[in-house]
Coordinates of C-alpha atoms (C1' of nucleotides) in Angstrom, one line a residue:
Chain A
M315 CA 117.1 72.3 56.2
S316 CA 119.7 73.1 53.7
D317 CA 121.8 75.3 56.0
E318 CA 122.3 73.1 59.1
K319 CA 123.5 75.7 61.5
I320 CA 126.5 74.3 63.4
P321 CA 126.3 75.6 66.9
S322 CA 129.4 76.6 68.9
T323 CA 130.9 74.2 71.3
L324 CA 129.1 76.0 74.2
S325 CA 125.8 75.8 72.4
L326 CA 126.4 72.1 71.7
A327 CA 127.1 71.5 75.3
I328 CA 123.9 73.3 76.4
L329 CA 121.8 71.5 73.8
G330 CA 123.2 68.1 74.8
L331 CA 122.7 68.7 78.5
I332 CA 119.1 70.0 78.0
A333 CA 118.4 66.9 75.9
S334 CA 118.7 64.7 78.9
R335 CA 116.6 66.8 81.2
P336 CA 115.1 70.4 81.5
L337 CA 117.6 72.9 82.8
S338 CA 117.6 76.6 83.6
G339 CA 120.4 79.0 82.7
Y340 CA 121.5 79.0 86.3
D341 CA 121.6 75.2 86.3
L342 CA 123.9 75.2 83.4
R343 CA 126.2 77.7 85.0
K344 CA 126.4 75.5 88.1
L345 CA 127.1 72.4 86.0
F346 CA 129.9 74.1 84.1
R347 CA 131.3 75.4 87.3
I348 CA 131.4 72.2 89.4
T349 CA 132.0 69.5 86.8
P350 CA 135.7 69.4 85.8
M351 CA 134.9 68.0 82.4
G352 CA 134.9 70.3 79.4
H353 CA 135.8 74.0 79.3
F354 CA 132.7 76.0 79.1
S355 CA 132.0 79.6 80.0
T356 CA 130.1 80.0 83.2
S357 CA 129.5 83.7 82.5
P358 CA 125.9 84.8 82.1
G359 CA 127.0 86.9 79.2
A360 CA 127.7 83.7 77.3
I361 CA 125.0 81.4 78.6
Y362 CA 121.9 83.5 78.4
P363 CA 122.6 84.7 74.9
A364 CA 123.4 81.1 73.8
L365 CA 120.1 80.0 75.2
R366 CA 118.3 82.8 73.4
R367 CA 119.9 81.7 70.1
L368 CA 119.0 78.1 70.6
K369 CA 115.4 79.1 71.3
Q370 CA 115.2 81.4 68.3
R371 CA 116.4 78.5 66.1
G372 CA 113.6 76.4 67.6
L373 CA 116.0 73.8 69.1
I374 CA 114.8 74.4 72.7
R375 CA 111.8 75.9 74.3
G376 CA 111.4 77.6 77.6
K377 CA 108.8 76.8 80.3
V378 CA 108.4 79.9 82.4
K379 CA 107.8 79.5 86.1
N380 CA 106.6 82.2 88.4
K381 CA 104.9 84.0 85.6
G382 CA 103.9 87.1 87.5
T383 CA 107.3 88.0 88.9
L384 CA 109.7 90.4 87.5
R385 CA 112.4 87.8 86.9
P386 CA 110.6 84.6 86.0
K387 CA 112.6 81.5 86.2
Q388 CA 112.8 79.6 82.9
L389 CA 113.4 75.9 82.5
F390 CA 114.5 74.9 79.0
E391 CA 113.7 71.7 77.3
I392 CA 114.7 70.3 73.9
T393 CA 112.2 70.4 71.0
G394 CA 111.7 67.8 68.3
D395 CA 113.8 69.9 65.9
G396 CA 116.5 70.2 68.6
M397 CA 116.7 66.5 69.1
K398 CA 116.9 66.0 65.3
S399 CA 119.6 68.6 65.1
L400 CA 121.5 67.0 67.9
R401 CA 121.3 63.6 66.4
T402 CA 122.6 65.1 63.1
I403 CA 125.6 66.7 64.8
L404 CA 126.4 63.6 66.7
S405 CA 126.2 61.5 63.6
E406 CA 128.7 63.6 61.5
P407 CA 131.8 61.7 60.4
I408 CA 135.1 62.5 62.1
T409 CA 137.3 64.5 59.8
A410 CA 141.0 65.0 60.0
D411 CA 140.2 68.6 60.5
D412 CA 138.2 67.8 63.6
I413 CA 141.1 65.8 65.0
K414 CA 143.5 68.7 64.5
W415 CA 141.3 71.7 65.5
N416 CA 138.3 70.5 67.4
L417 CA 139.2 67.5 69.6
D418 CA 137.3 69.0 72.5
R419 CA 134.2 69.1 70.4
L420 CA 134.6 65.5 69.3
L421 CA 134.9 64.5 73.0
L422 CA 131.8 66.5 73.7
R423 CA 130.0 64.7 71.0
F424 CA 131.1 61.4 72.4
A425 CA 129.8 62.4 75.9
F426 CA 126.3 62.9 74.5
M427 CA 126.3 60.0 72.1
G428 CA 125.6 57.1 74.5
D429 CA 122.2 58.5 75.5
V430 CA 121.2 59.9 72.1
L431 CA 122.5 57.4 69.6
G432 CA 123.3 54.3 71.7
K433 CA 126.2 52.0 72.4
E434 CA 126.8 50.9 68.9
S435 CA 127.3 54.4 67.7
S436 CA 129.6 55.2 70.5
L437 CA 131.8 52.2 69.7
R438 CA 131.9 53.1 66.0
F439 CA 132.8 56.7 67.0
L440 CA 135.6 55.6 69.2
R441 CA 136.9 53.2 66.6
E442 CA 136.9 56.0 64.1
L443 CA 138.4 58.4 66.6
A444 CA 141.3 56.0 67.4
R445 CA 141.9 55.4 63.7
E446 CA 141.9 59.1 62.7
T447 CA 144.0 60.0 65.7
N448 CA 146.6 57.4 64.7
K449 CA 146.6 58.8 61.2
H450 CA 147.3 62.2 62.6
I451 CA 150.1 60.9 64.9
V452 CA 151.7 59.3 61.9
S453 CA 151.6 62.6 60.0
L454 CA 153.1 64.4 62.9
Q455 CA 155.9 61.8 63.2
K456 CA 156.5 62.1 59.5
H457 CA 156.9 65.8 59.9
L458 CA 159.3 65.3 62.8
E459 CA 161.4 62.9 60.7
D460 CA 161.4 65.1 57.6
S461 CA 162.0 68.5 59.2
G462 CA 163.5 67.4 62.5
K463 CA 167.0 68.2 61.5
K464 CA 166.2 71.8 60.5
M465 CA 163.9 72.4 63.4
N466 CA 165.1 74.2 66.5
I467 CA 164.9 72.2 69.7
T468 CA 161.8 73.9 71.2
A469 CA 159.8 73.4 68.0
K470 CA 160.7 69.7 68.2
Y471 CA 159.7 69.5 71.8
A472 CA 156.4 71.2 71.0
L473 CA 155.8 68.6 68.3
E474 CA 156.6 65.8 70.6
Y475 CA 154.1 67.2 73.0
G476 CA 151.4 67.1 70.4
I477 CA 152.3 63.5 69.6
A478 CA 152.3 62.5 73.3
R479 CA 148.8 64.0 73.8
Y480 CA 147.3 62.4 70.7
R481 CA 148.8 59.1 71.8
A482 CA 146.9 59.5 75.1
T483 CA 143.7 60.2 73.2
S484 CA 144.1 57.2 71.1
Q485 CA 145.0 55.0 74.0
W486 CA 142.0 56.3 76.0
A487 CA 139.7 55.6 73.1
K488 CA 140.9 52.0 73.0
N489 CA 140.4 51.5 76.7
I490 CA 136.9 52.9 76.6
M491 CA 136.1 50.7 73.7
R492 CA 137.0 47.7 75.7
D493 CA 135.1 49.0 78.7
I494 CA 131.9 49.7 76.6
S495 CA 132.1 46.3 74.9
A496 CA 132.4 44.5 78.2
R497 CA 129.2 46.0 79.5
Chain B
M539 CA 153.1 100.1 82.9
S540 CA 150.3 99.4 85.4
D541 CA 148.0 97.8 82.8
E542 CA 150.2 95.1 81.2
K543 CA 148.0 94.2 78.3
I544 CA 148.0 90.4 78.0
P545 CA 147.8 89.6 74.3
S546 CA 145.7 86.8 72.9
T547 CA 147.4 83.5 72.2
L548 CA 147.7 84.4 68.5
S549 CA 149.3 87.7 69.4
L550 CA 151.7 86.0 71.7
A551 CA 152.6 83.5 69.0
I552 CA 153.3 86.4 66.6
L553 CA 155.3 88.3 69.1
G554 CA 157.4 85.3 70.0
L555 CA 158.1 84.4 66.4
I556 CA 159.0 88.0 65.5
A557 CA 161.3 88.1 68.5
S558 CA 163.6 85.6 66.9
R559 CA 163.7 87.2 63.4
P560 CA 161.8 89.8 61.4
L561 CA 158.8 88.5 59.6
S562 CA 156.0 89.7 57.4
G563 CA 152.3 88.9 57.8
Y564 CA 152.6 86.5 54.9
D565 CA 155.6 84.7 56.5
L566 CA 153.5 84.2 59.7
R567 CA 150.6 82.8 57.7
K568 CA 153.0 80.3 56.0
L569 CA 154.5 79.3 59.3
F570 CA 151.1 78.7 60.9
R571 CA 150.1 76.7 57.8
I572 CA 153.0 74.4 57.5
T573 CA 154.2 73.8 61.1
P574 CA 152.0 71.3 62.9
M575 CA 152.7 72.8 66.3
G576 CA 150.1 75.1 67.8
H577 CA 146.7 76.0 66.5
F578 CA 146.8 79.4 65.0
S579 CA 144.6 81.2 62.6
T580 CA 146.1 81.5 59.1
S581 CA 143.5 83.9 58.0
P582 CA 144.6 87.4 57.0
G583 CA 141.5 88.7 58.8
A584 CA 143.2 87.5 62.1
I585 CA 146.9 88.1 61.4
Y586 CA 146.9 91.5 59.9
P587 CA 144.7 93.1 62.5
A588 CA 146.8 91.3 65.2
L589 CA 150.0 92.8 63.7
R590 CA 148.3 96.3 63.7
R591 CA 147.4 96.0 67.3
L592 CA 150.9 94.9 68.3
K593 CA 152.3 97.8 66.4
Q594 CA 149.9 100.3 68.0
R595 CA 150.9 99.0 71.4
G596 CA 154.5 99.6 70.4
L597 CA 155.6 96.0 70.8
I598 CA 156.7 95.6 67.2
R599 CA 157.6 98.0 64.4
G600 CA 157.3 97.6 60.6
K601 CA 160.0 98.1 58.1
V602 CA 158.3 98.9 54.8
K603 CA 159.9 97.5 51.6
N604 CA 159.0 98.7 48.1
K605 CA 157.8 102.0 49.4
G606 CA 156.4 103.3 46.1
T607 CA 154.2 100.4 45.3
L608 CA 150.5 100.1 46.1
R609 CA 151.0 97.1 48.3
P610 CA 154.3 97.7 50.1
K611 CA 155.6 94.6 51.9
Q612 CA 156.2 95.0 55.5
L613 CA 158.7 93.2 57.7
F614 CA 158.0 93.4 61.4
E615 CA 160.6 93.3 64.1
I616 CA 160.3 93.4 67.8
T617 CA 160.9 96.7 69.8
G618 CA 162.6 97.1 73.1
D619 CA 159.2 97.4 74.7
G620 CA 158.0 94.3 72.9
M621 CA 161.0 92.3 74.2
K622 CA 160.3 93.5 77.7
S623 CA 156.7 92.6 77.4
L624 CA 157.5 89.2 76.0
R625 CA 159.9 88.6 78.9
T626 CA 157.3 89.6 81.4
I627 CA 154.7 87.2 79.9
L628 CA 157.1 84.3 79.7
S629 CA 158.2 84.9 83.3
E630 CA 154.7 84.8 84.8
P631 CA 154.1 82.0 87.3
I632 CA 152.0 79.1 86.3
T633 CA 148.6 79.2 87.9
A634 CA 146.1 76.4 88.5
D635 CA 143.9 78.4 86.2
D636 CA 146.4 78.2 83.4
I637 CA 146.6 74.5 83.7
K638 CA 142.9 74.1 83.4
W639 CA 142.1 76.7 80.8
N640 CA 145.2 77.7 79.0
L641 CA 147.5 74.8 78.6
D642 CA 148.1 75.6 75.0
R643 CA 149.3 79.0 76.0
L644 CA 151.6 77.6 78.6
L645 CA 153.2 75.4 75.9
L646 CA 153.5 78.4 73.6
R647 CA 155.3 80.2 76.4
F648 CA 157.6 77.3 76.8
A649 CA 158.3 77.2 73.1
F650 CA 159.7 80.8 73.2
M651 CA 161.3 80.5 76.6
G652 CA 164.6 78.8 75.6
D653 CA 165.6 81.6 73.3
V654 CA 164.3 84.5 75.4
L655 CA 165.0 83.5 79.0
G656 CA 167.4 80.6 78.7
K657 CA 167.8 77.0 79.8
E658 CA 167.5 77.5 83.5
S659 CA 164.1 79.3 83.1
S660 CA 162.9 76.5 80.8
L661 CA 163.8 73.9 83.4
R662 CA 162.2 75.8 86.2
F663 CA 159.1 76.2 84.0
L664 CA 158.9 72.5 83.2
R665 CA 159.3 71.6 86.8
E666 CA 156.5 73.9 87.8
L667 CA 154.4 72.7 84.9
A668 CA 154.8 69.1 86.0
R669 CA 154.1 69.9 89.6
E670 CA 150.9 71.9 88.8
T671 CA 149.7 69.4 86.3
N672 CA 150.1 66.6 88.9
K673 CA 148.1 68.7 91.4
H674 CA 145.4 69.1 88.9
I675 CA 145.4 65.4 88.1
V676 CA 145.0 64.7 91.8
S677 CA 142.0 67.0 92.0
L678 CA 140.5 65.4 89.0
Q679 CA 141.0 61.9 90.5
K680 CA 139.5 63.1 93.8
H681 CA 136.4 64.4 91.9
L682 CA 136.2 61.0 90.2
E683 CA 136.3 59.2 93.6
D684 CA 133.9 61.5 95.3
S685 CA 131.3 61.8 92.6
G686 CA 132.1 58.7 90.5
K687 CA 129.2 56.8 91.9
K688 CA 126.6 59.4 91.0
M689 CA 128.1 60.3 87.6
N690 CA 126.8 58.7 84.5
I691 CA 129.2 56.6 82.5
T692 CA 130.0 59.0 79.8
A693 CA 130.8 61.8 82.2
K694 CA 133.2 59.4 83.9
Y695 CA 134.8 58.6 80.6
A696 CA 135.2 62.3 79.8
L697 CA 136.9 62.8 83.2
E698 CA 139.2 59.9 82.6
Y699 CA 140.0 61.4 79.2
G700 CA 141.0 64.6 80.9
I701 CA 143.2 62.7 83.4
A702 CA 144.9 60.7 80.6
R703 CA 145.8 63.8 78.7
Y704 CA 147.2 65.6 81.7
R705 CA 149.2 62.6 82.5
A706 CA 150.7 62.8 79.0
T707 CA 151.5 66.4 79.7
S708 CA 153.2 65.7 82.9
Q709 CA 155.2 62.8 81.5
W710 CA 156.2 64.9 78.5
A711 CA 157.5 67.6 80.9
K712 CA 159.6 65.2 82.8
N713 CA 161.1 63.7 79.6
I714 CA 162.0 67.1 78.3
M715 CA 163.5 68.1 81.6
R716 CA 165.8 65.1 81.4
D717 CA 166.6 66.0 77.8
I718 CA 167.4 69.6 78.5
S719 CA 169.5 68.7 81.5
A720 CA 171.5 66.3 79.5
R721 CA 172.5 69.0 77.0
Chain C
dA1477 C1' 148.6 82.7 28.4
dA1478 C1' 147.0 80.8 32.4
dT1479 C1' 147.7 79.4 37.0
dT1480 C1' 149.9 79.5 41.2
dT1481 C1' 152.1 81.9 44.7
dC1482 C1' 153.4 86.2 46.9
dA1483 C1' 151.4 89.8 49.6
dT1484 C1' 148.2 92.8 52.0
dG1485 C1' 144.2 94.2 53.4
dT1486 C1' 138.8 95.3 54.6
dA1487 C1' 133.8 94.5 56.0
dA1488 C1' 130.2 92.0 58.0
dC1489 C1' 129.4 88.9 61.3
dC1490 C1' 129.5 86.1 65.5
dA1491 C1' 130.4 84.6 70.0
dG1492 C1' 132.7 85.1 74.2
dT1493 C1' 134.6 88.3 78.2
dT1494 C1' 134.1 91.7 81.6
dA1495 C1' 131.6 94.4 84.2
dC1496 C1' 127.4 96.1 85.6
dA1497 C1' 122.6 95.6 87.2
dT1498 C1' 118.4 93.9 89.4
dG1499 C1' 115.8 91.6 92.7
dA1500 C1' 114.1 87.3 95.3
dT1501 C1' 115.1 83.8 98.7
dT1502 C1' 117.5 81.4 102.2
dC1503 C1' 120.4 81.0 106.0
dA1504 C1' 123.4 82.5 109.9
Chain D
dT952 C1' 119.5 92.2 109.4
dG953 C1' 123.1 91.2 106.7
dA954 C1' 125.4 88.0 103.7
dA955 C1' 125.3 84.4 100.6
dT956 C1' 123.0 82.2 97.0
dC957 C1' 119.4 81.9 93.5
dA958 C1' 118.3 83.7 89.1
dT959 C1' 118.3 86.5 84.9
dG960 C1' 119.8 89.7 82.1
dT961 C1' 122.3 93.8 79.3
dA962 C1' 126.1 96.7 77.2
dA963 C1' 130.6 97.7 75.6
dC964 C1' 134.3 95.6 73.9
dT965 C1' 137.5 92.2 71.8
dG966 C1' 139.2 89.2 68.6
dG967 C1' 138.5 85.6 65.3
dT968 C1' 135.8 83.7 61.0
dT969 C1' 134.3 84.1 56.4
dA970 C1' 134.3 86.1 52.3
dC971 C1' 135.7 89.5 49.4
dA972 C1' 139.2 92.3 47.0
dT973 C1' 143.4 93.8 44.7
dG974 C1' 147.5 93.3 42.2
dA975 C1' 152.5 91.9 41.4
dA976 C1' 155.8 88.1 40.5
dA977 C1' 157.0 83.6 39.4
dT978 C1' 156.0 79.3 37.3
dT979 C1' 154.1 76.0 34.0

DNA sequence: AATTTCATGTAACCAGTTACATGATTCA
DNA sequence: TGAATCATGTAACTGGTTACATGAAATT
């Protein structure tokens, strides 16, 4: 309870996917390999240990098929605790830190949000994302203005790159908000 | 020789920064803390071990100041081998894999390229970056067309997010190419 | 005198990578 | 029957995180 273990991005991806339907480790590998969204390890050395950890923490449970065989196939499904934990993670407020360091994770949270928390939460999330992203853009621009003169050119370019990418994020969020609202 | 050890992004950042002027571990921490470009660990538990590894591999060397004291300050400078290694890393061709998985690293390479390899290399790099990024965008769009119907909405949004961000990258590259050419 | 900043480091831990390993099933 | 795919896993290694630790110098 007190120590809400925050899982890694990979674990969060696994938990979120399993929340929508039971999946095996192999299924997850396939998903990560073929879908171009997100950057997740497809290596068994990452996925199977991650599944074991989620299981140990009681967030998922495994249904074993072909019990007799040497290598029983295991389908994992989410538990009540897992669902609660997922909901908690998806409900966390967006911090400036997230914007700067964990943008991918925020997008992952958004990806699962529609099914788990619903449309209103998704809209709120996007609004918050756009706002926080804009704040960050302003701070980057301020840095560019303040230190631009002393910065060498490449550093300036790199900073502009950051700004351009965050602008794309903000614009995307606004577009999707429109799209979701229209549905 | 044969096994060109590819350093982590953090190590590459350190190596590239030290290439331009001697720096201490503390200097690096400060740089990573105050400059908003790049996402590098400012924790001593990451930086000092990274410096040790670079030193062990002969890519940097440390000049100790205040020899007598308990905590001598150490300024690191790049070695001939380090410079050679840096040049090699910066000269590597851009792969589709880099675009997908290591975009940050590519940008880091660009950041150091101007000083180390010169303007022509930077331009070539940006041209290649724009081209490979566009290729990747096309493949993402193709995936969206092919599987769009079967995808759930959020997966589609996530994919569009990816496309939007890569577009920003490509556009940035083109802008900077213009800028560099004009100088 | 107390706090902040300079400055360097270690130790326990965690998660991901690479490479290896096993065996069943399906398909050409 | 041989190759590809399904399917699960381990072991060694690597590097980053968190937290702890020390102490000098500068600032308030």
